[in-house]
C-alpha atoms as an extended CHARMM CRD file, in Angstrom:
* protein
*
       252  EXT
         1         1  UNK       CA              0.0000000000        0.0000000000        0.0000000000  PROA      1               0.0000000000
         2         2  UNK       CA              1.5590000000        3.8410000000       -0.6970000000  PROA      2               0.0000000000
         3         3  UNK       CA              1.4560000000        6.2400000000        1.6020000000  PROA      3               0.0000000000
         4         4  UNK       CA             -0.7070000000        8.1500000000        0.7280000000  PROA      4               0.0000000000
         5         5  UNK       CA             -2.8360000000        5.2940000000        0.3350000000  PROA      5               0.0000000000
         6         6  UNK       CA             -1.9090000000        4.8870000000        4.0310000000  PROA      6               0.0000000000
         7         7  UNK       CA             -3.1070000000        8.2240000000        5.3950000000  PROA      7               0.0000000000
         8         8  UNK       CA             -6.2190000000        8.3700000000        3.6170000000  PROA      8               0.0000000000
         9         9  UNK       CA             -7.1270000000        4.9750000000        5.4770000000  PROA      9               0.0000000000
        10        10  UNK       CA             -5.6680000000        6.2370000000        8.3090000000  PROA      10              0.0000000000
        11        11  UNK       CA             -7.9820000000        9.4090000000        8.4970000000  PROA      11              0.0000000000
        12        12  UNK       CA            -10.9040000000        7.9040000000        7.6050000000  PROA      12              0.0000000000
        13        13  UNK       CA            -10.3930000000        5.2130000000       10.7650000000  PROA      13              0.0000000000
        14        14  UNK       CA             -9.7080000000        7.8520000000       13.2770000000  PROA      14              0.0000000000
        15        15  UNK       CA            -12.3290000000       10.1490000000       11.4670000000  PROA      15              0.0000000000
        16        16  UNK       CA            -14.8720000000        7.5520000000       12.4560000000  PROA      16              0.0000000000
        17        17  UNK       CA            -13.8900000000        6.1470000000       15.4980000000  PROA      17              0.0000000000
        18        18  UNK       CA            -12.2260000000        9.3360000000       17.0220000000  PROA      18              0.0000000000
        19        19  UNK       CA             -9.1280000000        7.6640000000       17.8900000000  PROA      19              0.0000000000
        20        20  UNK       CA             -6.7250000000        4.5200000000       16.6700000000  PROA      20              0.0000000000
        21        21  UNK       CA             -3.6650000000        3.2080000000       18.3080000000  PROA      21              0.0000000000
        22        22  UNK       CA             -0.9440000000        1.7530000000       16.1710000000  PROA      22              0.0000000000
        23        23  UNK       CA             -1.3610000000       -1.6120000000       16.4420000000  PROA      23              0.0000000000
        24        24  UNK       CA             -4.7810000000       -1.7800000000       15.2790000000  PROA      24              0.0000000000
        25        25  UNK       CA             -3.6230000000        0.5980000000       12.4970000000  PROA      25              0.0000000000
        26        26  UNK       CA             -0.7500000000       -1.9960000000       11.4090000000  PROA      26              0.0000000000
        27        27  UNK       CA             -2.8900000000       -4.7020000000       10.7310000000  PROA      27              0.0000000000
        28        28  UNK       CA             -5.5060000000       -2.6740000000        9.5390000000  PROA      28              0.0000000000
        29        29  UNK       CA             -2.6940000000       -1.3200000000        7.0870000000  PROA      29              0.0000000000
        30        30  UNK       CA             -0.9440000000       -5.1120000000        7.2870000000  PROA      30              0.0000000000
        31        31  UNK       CA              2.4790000000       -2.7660000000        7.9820000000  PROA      31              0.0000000000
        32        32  UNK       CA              4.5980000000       -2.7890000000       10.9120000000  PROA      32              0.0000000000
        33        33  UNK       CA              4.1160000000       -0.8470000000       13.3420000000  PROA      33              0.0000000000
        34        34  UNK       CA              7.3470000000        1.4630000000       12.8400000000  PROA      34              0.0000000000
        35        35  UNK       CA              5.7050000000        2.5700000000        9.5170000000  PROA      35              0.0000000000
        36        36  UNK       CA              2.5880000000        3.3810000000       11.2810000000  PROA      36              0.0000000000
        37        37  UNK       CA              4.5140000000        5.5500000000       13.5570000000  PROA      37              0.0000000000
        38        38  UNK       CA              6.3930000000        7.2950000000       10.6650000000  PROA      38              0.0000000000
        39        39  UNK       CA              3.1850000000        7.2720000000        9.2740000000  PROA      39              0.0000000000
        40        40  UNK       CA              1.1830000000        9.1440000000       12.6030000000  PROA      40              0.0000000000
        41        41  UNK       CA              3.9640000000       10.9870000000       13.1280000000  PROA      41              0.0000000000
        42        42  UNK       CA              4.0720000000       12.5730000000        9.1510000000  PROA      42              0.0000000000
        43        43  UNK       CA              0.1910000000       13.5900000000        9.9100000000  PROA      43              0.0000000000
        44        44  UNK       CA              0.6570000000       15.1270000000       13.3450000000  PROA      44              0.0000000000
        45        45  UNK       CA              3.0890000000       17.4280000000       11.3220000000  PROA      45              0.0000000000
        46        46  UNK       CA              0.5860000000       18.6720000000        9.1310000000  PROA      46              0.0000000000
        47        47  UNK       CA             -1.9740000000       18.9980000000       12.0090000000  PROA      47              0.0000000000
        48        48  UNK       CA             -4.5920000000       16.5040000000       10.3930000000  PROA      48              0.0000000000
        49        49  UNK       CA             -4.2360000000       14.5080000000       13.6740000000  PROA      49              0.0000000000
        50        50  UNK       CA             -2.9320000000       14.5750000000       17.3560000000  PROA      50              0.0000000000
        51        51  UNK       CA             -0.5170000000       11.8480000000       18.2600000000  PROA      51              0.0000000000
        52        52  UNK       CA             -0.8690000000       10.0620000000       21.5150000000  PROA      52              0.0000000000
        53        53  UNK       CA              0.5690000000        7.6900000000       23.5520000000  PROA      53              0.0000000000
        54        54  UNK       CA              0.5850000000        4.6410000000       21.3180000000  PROA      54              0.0000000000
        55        55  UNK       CA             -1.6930000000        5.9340000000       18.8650000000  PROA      55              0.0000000000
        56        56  UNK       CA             -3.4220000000        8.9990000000       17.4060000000  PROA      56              0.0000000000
        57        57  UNK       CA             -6.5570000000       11.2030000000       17.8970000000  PROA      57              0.0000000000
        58        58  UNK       CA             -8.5540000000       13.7500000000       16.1630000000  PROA      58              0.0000000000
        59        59  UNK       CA             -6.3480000000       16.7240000000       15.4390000000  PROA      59              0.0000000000
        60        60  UNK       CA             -7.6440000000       20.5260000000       15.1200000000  PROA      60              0.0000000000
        61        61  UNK       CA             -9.1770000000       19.9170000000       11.8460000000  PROA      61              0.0000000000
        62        62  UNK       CA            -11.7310000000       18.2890000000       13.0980000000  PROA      62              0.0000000000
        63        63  UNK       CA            -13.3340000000       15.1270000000       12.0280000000  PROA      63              0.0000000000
        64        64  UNK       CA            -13.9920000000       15.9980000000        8.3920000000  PROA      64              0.0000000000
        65        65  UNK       CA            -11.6100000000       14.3180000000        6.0510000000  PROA      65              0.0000000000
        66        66  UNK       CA             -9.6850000000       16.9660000000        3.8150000000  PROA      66              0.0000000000
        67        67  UNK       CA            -10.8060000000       17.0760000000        0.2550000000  PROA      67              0.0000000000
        68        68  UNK       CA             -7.3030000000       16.8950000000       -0.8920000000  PROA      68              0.0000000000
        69        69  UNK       CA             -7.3440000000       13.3810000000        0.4280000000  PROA      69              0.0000000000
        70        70  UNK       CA            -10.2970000000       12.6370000000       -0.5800000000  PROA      70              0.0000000000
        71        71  UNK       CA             -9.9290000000       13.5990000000       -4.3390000000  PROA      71              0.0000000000
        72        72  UNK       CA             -6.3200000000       11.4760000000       -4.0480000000  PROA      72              0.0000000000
        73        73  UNK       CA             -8.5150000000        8.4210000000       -3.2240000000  PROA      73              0.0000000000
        74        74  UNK       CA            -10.4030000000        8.0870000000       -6.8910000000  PROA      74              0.0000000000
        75        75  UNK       CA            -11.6550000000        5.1630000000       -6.9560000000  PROA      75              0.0000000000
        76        76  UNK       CA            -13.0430000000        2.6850000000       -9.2740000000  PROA      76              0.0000000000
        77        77  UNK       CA            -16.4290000000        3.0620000000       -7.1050000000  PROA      77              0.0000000000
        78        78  UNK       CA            -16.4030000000        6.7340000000       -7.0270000000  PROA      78              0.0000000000
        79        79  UNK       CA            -15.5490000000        6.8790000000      -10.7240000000  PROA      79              0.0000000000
        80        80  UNK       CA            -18.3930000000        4.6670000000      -11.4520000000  PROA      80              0.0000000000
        81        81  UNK       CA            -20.7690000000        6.7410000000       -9.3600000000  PROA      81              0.0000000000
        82        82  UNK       CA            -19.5660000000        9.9350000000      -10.7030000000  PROA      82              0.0000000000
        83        83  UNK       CA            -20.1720000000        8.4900000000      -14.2650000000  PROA      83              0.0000000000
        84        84  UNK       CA            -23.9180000000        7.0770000000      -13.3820000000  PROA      84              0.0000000000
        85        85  UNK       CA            -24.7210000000       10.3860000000      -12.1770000000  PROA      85              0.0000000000
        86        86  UNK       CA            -23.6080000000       12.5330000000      -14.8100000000  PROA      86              0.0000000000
        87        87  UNK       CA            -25.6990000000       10.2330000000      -17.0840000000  PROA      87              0.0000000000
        88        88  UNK       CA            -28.6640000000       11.6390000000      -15.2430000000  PROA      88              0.0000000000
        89        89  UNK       CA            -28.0290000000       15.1570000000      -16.5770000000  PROA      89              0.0000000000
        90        90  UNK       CA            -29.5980000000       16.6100000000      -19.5350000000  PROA      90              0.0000000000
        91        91  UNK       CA            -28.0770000000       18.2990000000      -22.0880000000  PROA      91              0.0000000000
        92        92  UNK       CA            -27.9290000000       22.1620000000      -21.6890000000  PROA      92              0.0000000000
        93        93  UNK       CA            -29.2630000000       21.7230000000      -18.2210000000  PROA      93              0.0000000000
        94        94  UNK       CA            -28.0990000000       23.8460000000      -15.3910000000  PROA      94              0.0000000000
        95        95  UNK       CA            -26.5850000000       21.7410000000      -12.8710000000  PROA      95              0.0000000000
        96        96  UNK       CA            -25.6810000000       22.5640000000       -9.1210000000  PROA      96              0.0000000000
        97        97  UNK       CA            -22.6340000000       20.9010000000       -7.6570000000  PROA      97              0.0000000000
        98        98  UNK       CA            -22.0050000000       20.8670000000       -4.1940000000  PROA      98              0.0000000000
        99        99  UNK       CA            -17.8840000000       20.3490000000       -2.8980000000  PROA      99              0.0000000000
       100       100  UNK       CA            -16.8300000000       16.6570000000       -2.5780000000  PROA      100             0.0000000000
       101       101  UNK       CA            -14.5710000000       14.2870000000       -4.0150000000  PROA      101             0.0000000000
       102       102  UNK       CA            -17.2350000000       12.3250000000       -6.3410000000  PROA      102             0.0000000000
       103       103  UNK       CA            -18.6330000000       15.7380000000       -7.0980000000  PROA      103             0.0000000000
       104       104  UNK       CA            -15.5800000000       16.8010000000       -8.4030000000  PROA      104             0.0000000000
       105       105  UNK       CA            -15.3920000000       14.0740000000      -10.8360000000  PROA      105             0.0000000000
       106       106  UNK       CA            -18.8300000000       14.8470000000      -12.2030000000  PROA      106             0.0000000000
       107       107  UNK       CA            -17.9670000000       17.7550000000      -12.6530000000  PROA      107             0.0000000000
       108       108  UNK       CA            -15.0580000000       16.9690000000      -14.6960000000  PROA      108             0.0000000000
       109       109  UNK       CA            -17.5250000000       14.1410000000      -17.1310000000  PROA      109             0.0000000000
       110       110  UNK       CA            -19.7080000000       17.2990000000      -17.5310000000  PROA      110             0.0000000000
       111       111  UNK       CA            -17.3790000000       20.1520000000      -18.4450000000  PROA      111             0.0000000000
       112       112  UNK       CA            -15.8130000000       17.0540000000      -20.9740000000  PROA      112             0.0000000000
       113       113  UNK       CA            -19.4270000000       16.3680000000      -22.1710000000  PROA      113             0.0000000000
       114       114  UNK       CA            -20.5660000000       19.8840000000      -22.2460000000  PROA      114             0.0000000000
       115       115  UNK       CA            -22.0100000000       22.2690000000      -23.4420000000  PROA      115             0.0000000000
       116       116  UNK       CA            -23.5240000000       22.9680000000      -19.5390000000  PROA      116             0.0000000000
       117       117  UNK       CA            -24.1820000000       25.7080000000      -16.7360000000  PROA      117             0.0000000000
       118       118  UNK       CA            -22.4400000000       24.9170000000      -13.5210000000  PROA      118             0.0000000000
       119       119  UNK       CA            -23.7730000000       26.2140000000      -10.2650000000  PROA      119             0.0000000000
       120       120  UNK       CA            -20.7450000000       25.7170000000       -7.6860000000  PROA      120             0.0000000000
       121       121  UNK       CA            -20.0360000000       26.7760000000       -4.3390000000  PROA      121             0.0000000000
       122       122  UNK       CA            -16.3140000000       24.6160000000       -4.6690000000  PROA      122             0.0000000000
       123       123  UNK       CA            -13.6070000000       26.8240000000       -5.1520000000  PROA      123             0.0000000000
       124       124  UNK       CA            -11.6590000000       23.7550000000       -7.0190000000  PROA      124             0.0000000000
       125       125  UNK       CA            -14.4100000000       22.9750000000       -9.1840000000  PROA      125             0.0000000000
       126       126  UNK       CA            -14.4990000000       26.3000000000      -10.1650000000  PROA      126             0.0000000000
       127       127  UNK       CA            -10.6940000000       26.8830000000      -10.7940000000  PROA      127             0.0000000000
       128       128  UNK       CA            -10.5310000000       23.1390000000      -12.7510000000  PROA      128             0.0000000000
       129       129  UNK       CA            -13.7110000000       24.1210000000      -14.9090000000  PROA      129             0.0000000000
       130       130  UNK       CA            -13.2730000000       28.4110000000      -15.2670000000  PROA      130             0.0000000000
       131       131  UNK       CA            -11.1440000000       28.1170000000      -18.4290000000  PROA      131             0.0000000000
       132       132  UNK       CA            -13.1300000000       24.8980000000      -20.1330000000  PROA      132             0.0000000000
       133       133  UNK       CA            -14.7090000000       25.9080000000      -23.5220000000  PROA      133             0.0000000000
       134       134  UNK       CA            -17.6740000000       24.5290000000      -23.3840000000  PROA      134             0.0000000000
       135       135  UNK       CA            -18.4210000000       25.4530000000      -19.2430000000  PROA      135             0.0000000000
       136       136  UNK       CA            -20.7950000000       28.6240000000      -18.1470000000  PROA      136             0.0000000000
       137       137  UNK       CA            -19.7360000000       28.6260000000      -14.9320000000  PROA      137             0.0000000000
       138       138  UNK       CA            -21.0730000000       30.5510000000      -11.7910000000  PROA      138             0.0000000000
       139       139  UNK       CA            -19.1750000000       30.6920000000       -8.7260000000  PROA      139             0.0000000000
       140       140  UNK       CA            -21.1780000000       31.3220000000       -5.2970000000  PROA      140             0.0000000000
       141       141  UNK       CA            -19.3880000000       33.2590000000       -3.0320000000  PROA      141             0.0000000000
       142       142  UNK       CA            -19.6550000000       32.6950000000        0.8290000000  PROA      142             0.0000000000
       143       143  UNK       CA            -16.8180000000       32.3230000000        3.8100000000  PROA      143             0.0000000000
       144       144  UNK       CA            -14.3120000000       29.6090000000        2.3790000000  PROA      144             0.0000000000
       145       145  UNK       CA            -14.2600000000       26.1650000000        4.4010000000  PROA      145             0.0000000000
       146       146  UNK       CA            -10.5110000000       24.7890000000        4.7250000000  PROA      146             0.0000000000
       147       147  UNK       CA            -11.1890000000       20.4620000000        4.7060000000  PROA      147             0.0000000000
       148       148  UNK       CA            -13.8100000000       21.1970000000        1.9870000000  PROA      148             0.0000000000
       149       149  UNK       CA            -12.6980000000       23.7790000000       -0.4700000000  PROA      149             0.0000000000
       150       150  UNK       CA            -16.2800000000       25.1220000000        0.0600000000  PROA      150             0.0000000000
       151       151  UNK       CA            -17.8770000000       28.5850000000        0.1170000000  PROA      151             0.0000000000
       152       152  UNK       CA            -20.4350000000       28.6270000000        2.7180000000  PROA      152             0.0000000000
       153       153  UNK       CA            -22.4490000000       30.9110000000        4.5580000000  PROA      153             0.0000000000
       154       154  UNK       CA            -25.1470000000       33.4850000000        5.1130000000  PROA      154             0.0000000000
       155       155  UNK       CA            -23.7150000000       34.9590000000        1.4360000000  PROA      155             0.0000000000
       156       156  UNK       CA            -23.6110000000       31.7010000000       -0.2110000000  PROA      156             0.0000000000
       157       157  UNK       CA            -27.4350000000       30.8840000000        0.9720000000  PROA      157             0.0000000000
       158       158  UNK       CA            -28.6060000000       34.2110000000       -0.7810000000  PROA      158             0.0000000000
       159       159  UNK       CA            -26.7030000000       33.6070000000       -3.8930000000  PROA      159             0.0000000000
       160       160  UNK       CA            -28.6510000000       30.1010000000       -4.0120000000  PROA      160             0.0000000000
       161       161  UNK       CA            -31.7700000000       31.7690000000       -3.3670000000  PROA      161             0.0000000000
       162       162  UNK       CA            -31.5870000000       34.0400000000       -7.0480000000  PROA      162             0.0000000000
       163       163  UNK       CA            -30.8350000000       31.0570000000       -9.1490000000  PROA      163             0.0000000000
       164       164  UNK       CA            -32.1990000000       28.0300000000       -9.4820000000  PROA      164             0.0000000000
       165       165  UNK       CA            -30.6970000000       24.8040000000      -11.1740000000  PROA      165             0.0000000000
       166       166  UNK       CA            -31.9210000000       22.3170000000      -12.9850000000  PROA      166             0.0000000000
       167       167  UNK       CA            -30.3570000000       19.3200000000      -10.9190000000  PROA      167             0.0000000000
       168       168  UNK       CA            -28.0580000000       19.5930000000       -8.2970000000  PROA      168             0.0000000000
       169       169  UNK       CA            -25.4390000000       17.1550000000       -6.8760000000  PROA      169             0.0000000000
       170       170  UNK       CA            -25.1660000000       16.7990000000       -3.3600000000  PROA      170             0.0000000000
       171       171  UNK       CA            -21.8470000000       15.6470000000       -1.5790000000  PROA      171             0.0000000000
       172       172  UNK       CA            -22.7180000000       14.2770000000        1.8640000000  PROA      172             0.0000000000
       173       173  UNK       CA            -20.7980000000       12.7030000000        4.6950000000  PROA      173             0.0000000000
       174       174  UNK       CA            -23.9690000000       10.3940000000        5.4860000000  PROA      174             0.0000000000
       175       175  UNK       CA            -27.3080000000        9.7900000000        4.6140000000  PROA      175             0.0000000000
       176       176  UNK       CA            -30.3030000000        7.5660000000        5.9320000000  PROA      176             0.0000000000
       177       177  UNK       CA            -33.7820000000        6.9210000000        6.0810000000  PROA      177             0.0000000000
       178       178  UNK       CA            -33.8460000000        7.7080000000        9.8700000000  PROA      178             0.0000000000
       179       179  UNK       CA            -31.4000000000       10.9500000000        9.7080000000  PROA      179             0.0000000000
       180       180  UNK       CA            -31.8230000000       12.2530000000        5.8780000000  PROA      180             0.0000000000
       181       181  UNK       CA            -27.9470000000       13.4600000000        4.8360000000  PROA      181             0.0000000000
       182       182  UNK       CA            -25.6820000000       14.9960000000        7.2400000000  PROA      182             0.0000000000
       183       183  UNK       CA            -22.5080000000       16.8750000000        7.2830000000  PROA      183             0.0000000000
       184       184  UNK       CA            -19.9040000000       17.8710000000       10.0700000000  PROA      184             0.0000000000
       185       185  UNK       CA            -20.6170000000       21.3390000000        9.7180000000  PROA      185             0.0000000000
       186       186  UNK       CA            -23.4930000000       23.3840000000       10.9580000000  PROA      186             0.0000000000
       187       187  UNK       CA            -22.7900000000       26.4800000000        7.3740000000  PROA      187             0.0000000000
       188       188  UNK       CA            -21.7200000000       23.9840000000        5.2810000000  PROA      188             0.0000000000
       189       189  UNK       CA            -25.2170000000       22.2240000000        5.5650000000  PROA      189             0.0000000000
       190       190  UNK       CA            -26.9330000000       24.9330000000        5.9270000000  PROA      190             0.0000000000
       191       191  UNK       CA            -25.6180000000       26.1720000000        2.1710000000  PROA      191             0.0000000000
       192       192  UNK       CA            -26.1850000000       22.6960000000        1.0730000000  PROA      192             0.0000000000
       193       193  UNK       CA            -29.7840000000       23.1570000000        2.0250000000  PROA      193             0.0000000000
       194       194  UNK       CA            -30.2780000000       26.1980000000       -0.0440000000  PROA      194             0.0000000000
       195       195  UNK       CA            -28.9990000000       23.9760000000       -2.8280000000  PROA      195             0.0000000000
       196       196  UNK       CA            -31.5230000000       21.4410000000       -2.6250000000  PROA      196             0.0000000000
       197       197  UNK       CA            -34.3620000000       24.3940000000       -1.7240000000  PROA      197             0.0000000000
       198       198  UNK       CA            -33.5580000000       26.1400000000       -5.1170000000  PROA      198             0.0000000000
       199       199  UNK       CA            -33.0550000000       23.0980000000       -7.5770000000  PROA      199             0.0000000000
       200       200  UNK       CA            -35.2390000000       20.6830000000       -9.6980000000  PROA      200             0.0000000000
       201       201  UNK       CA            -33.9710000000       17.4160000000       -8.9370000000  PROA      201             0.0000000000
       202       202  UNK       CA            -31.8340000000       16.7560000000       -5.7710000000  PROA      202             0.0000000000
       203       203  UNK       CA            -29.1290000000       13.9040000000       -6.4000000000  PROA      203             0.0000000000
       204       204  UNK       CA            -26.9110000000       12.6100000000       -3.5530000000  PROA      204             0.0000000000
       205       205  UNK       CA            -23.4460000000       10.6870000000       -4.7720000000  PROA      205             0.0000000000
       206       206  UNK       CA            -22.5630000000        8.8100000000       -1.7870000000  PROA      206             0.0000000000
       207       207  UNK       CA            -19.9850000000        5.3880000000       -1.9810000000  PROA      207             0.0000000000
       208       208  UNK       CA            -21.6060000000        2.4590000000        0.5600000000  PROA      208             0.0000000000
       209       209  UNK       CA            -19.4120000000        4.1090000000        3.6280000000  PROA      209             0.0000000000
       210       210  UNK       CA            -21.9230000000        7.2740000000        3.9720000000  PROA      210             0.0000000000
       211       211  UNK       CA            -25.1760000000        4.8260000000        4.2270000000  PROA      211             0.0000000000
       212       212  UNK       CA            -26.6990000000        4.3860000000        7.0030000000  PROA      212             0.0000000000
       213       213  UNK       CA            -24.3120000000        6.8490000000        8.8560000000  PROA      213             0.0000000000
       214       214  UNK       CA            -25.4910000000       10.4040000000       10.5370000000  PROA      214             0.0000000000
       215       215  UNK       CA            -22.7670000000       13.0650000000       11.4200000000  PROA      215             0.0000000000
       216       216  UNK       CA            -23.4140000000       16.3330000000       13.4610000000  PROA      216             0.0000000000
       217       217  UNK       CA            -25.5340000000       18.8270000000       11.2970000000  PROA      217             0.0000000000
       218       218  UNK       CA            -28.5280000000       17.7530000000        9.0600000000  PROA      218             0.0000000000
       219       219  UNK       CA            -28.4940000000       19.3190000000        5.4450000000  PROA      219             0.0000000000
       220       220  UNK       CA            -32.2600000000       17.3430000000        4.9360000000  PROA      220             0.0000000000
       221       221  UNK       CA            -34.6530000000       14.5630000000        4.9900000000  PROA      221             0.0000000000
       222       222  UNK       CA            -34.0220000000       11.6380000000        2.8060000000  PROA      222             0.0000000000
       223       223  UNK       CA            -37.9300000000       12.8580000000        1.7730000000  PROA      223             0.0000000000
       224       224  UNK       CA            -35.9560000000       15.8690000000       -0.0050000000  PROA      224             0.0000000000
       225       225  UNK       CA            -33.7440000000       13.5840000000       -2.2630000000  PROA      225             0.0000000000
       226       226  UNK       CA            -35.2410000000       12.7970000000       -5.4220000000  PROA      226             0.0000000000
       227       227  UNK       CA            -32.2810000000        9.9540000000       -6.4210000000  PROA      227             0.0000000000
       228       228  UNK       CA            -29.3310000000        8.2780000000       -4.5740000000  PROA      228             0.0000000000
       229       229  UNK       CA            -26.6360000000        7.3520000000       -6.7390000000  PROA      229             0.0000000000
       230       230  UNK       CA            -24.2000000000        4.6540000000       -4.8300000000  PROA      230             0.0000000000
       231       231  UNK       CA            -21.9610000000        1.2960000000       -5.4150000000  PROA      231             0.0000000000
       232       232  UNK       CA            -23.1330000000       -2.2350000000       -4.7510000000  PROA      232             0.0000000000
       233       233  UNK       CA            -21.5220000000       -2.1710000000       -1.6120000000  PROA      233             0.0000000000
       234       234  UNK       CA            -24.0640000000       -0.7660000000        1.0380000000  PROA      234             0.0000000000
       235       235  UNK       CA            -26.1350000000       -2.7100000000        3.0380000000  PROA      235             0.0000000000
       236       236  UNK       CA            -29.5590000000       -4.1050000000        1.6030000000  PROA      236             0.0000000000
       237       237  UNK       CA            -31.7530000000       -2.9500000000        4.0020000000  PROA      237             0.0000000000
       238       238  UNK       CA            -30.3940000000        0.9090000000        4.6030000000  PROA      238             0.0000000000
       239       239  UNK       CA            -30.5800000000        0.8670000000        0.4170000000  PROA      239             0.0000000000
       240       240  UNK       CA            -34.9870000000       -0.4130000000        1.3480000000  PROA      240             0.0000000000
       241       241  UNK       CA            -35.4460000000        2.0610000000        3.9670000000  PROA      241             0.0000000000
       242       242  UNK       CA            -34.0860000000        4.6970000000        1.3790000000  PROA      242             0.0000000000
       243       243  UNK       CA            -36.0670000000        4.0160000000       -1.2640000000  PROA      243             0.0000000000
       244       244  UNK       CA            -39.2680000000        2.9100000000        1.1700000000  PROA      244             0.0000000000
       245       245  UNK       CA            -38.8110000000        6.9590000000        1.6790000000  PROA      245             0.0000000000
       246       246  UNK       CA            -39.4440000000        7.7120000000       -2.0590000000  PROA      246             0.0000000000
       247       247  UNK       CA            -35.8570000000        7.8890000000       -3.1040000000  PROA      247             0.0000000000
       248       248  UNK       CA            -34.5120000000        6.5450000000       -6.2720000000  PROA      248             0.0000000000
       249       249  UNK       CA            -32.2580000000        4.2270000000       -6.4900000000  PROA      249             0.0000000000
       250       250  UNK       CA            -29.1910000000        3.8400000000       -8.9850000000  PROA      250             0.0000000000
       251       251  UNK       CA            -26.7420000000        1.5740000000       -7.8400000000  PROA      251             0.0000000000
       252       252  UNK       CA            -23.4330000000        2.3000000000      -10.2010000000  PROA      252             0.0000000000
C-alpha cells in the first residue's frame, strides 16, 4: 500500500472512530508498526491529527476528512458513481454541484461532455472548470471552508436563493432513512440546504461508507432527495429504507 494510500485509510479510521492506536492501524494497514509511527507521526506534522501515547486522535481539523485526500482516493467506485450520475443530466441543463470528491469528478464528465451551466459553491471545481470551452460557470461566493474547499455561509445561501438549477449534486458525509444526509458542519449544511431548496432534482453521490451513517448537522430529509446514486456495496436494508422513503435508487 503507498502512503498516501496509508493516510487516507488512516484518516478515515480515526475520522470515524475518534481515535486509533498503532497496532490496530498496522494490521488494519498489514504494515509494521514502525511505519505506522512514521506514518502518525508525518500527519501530526501537518496537524490533520494529534498523536498520543501509542496511537493517534482527532487533530484541530476536526473530524472531516480533507478534500485533498479525498480527491487522491479516486476510486473505481467513485468513478463509477460519478459516471452514473452525470448520465442523469440533460443536455444544456443547469446543474448545481455541491464540494466533494465524487462531485468533483462529475464535474469533470460534464465540463468534458458539455455544453452545460455549472452552479458551484467549490472553489476547485471552479478553478478546474473556469477556463473549459464549453463550461458557463457561476461561482457562489460565501466564507471559504478549509477540509472542503467550500464557500459557505449566510452569502452563499442568498446567492442560491436568485438562481435556481436544474439538478443539483449533493456531496454528503452520510445519509439515511432515519437521519436524511448529514454533514460535520453546521454552514456547510446549511448552504447545502439552499442547494436542494432552489433546484429541480436533488441527487446525492454517496460510496456504501456514507449509508446508514449520521454526522453532526442535518443538510435534509431523505424525503428531499429525489435519487441516490451509490456502489453495490451498502447494506440491503439501509438501500430499502431509502427508497421505502421515495428515493430513487441507482446503484453504479
Amino acid at each position: 500500500m503507498l502512503r498516501n494510500d496509508r493516510h487516507v485509510r488512516i484518516l478515515e479510521h480515526v475520522a470515524a472512530h475518534g481515535s486509533a492506536d498503532v497496532s490496530r492501524l498496522a494490521l488494519l494497514l498489514g504494515v509494521s508498526q514502525a511505519t505506522v509511527r512514521r506514518d502518525l507521526r508525518q500527519l501530526s506534522e501537518r496537524r490533520l491529527l494529534e498523536r498520543t501515547h501509542g496511537g493517534a486522535v482527532l487533530g484541530g481539523l476536526g473530524i472531516e476528512l480533507p478534500l485533498q485526500h479525498r480527491v487522491d482516493q479516486r476510486s473505481p467506485q467513485k468513478q463509477a458513481i460519478a459516471r452514473a450520475a452525470a448520465d442523469l443530466v440533460p443536455a444544456g441543463a443547469v446543474v448545481g454541484l455541491t464540494g466533494g470528491s465524487t462531485t468533483s469528478e462529475v464535474a469533470r464528465l460534464l465540463a468534458d461532455r458539455g455544453p452545460v451551466t455549472i452552479v458551484t459553491n467549490a472553489v476547485n471545481i471552479a478553478a478546474a472548470l473556469v477556463l473549459h470551452p464549453h463550461v458557463t460557470l457561476i461561482v457562489i461566493g460565501g466564507t471559504a471552508h478549509k477540509e472542503s474547499y467550500e464557500l459557505i455561509g449566510p452569502i452563499a445561501e442568498k446567492t442560491l436563493a436568485d438562481h435556481h438549477t436544474d439538478i443539483a449534486f449533493l456531496g454528503v458525509d452520510g445519509i439515511g432513512a432515519a437521519h436524511g444526509c448529514t454533514t460535520h458542519d453546521q454552514l456547510e449544511a446549511a448552504t447545502d440546504r439552499a442547494f436542494v431548496q432552489h433546484t429541480g432534482r436533488t441527487v446525492v453521490v454517496a460510496d456504501h461508507s456514507k449509508l446508514g451513517r449520521a454526522t453532526f448537522a442535518k443538510i435534509c430529509p431523505a424525503t428531499a432527495v429525489h435519487t441516490l446514486v451509490t456502489d453495490d456495496g451498502g447494506p440491503a436494508a439501509e438501500l430499502d429504507a431509502i427508497a421505502a422513503a421515495g428515493v430513487g435508487i441507482t446503484v453504479a
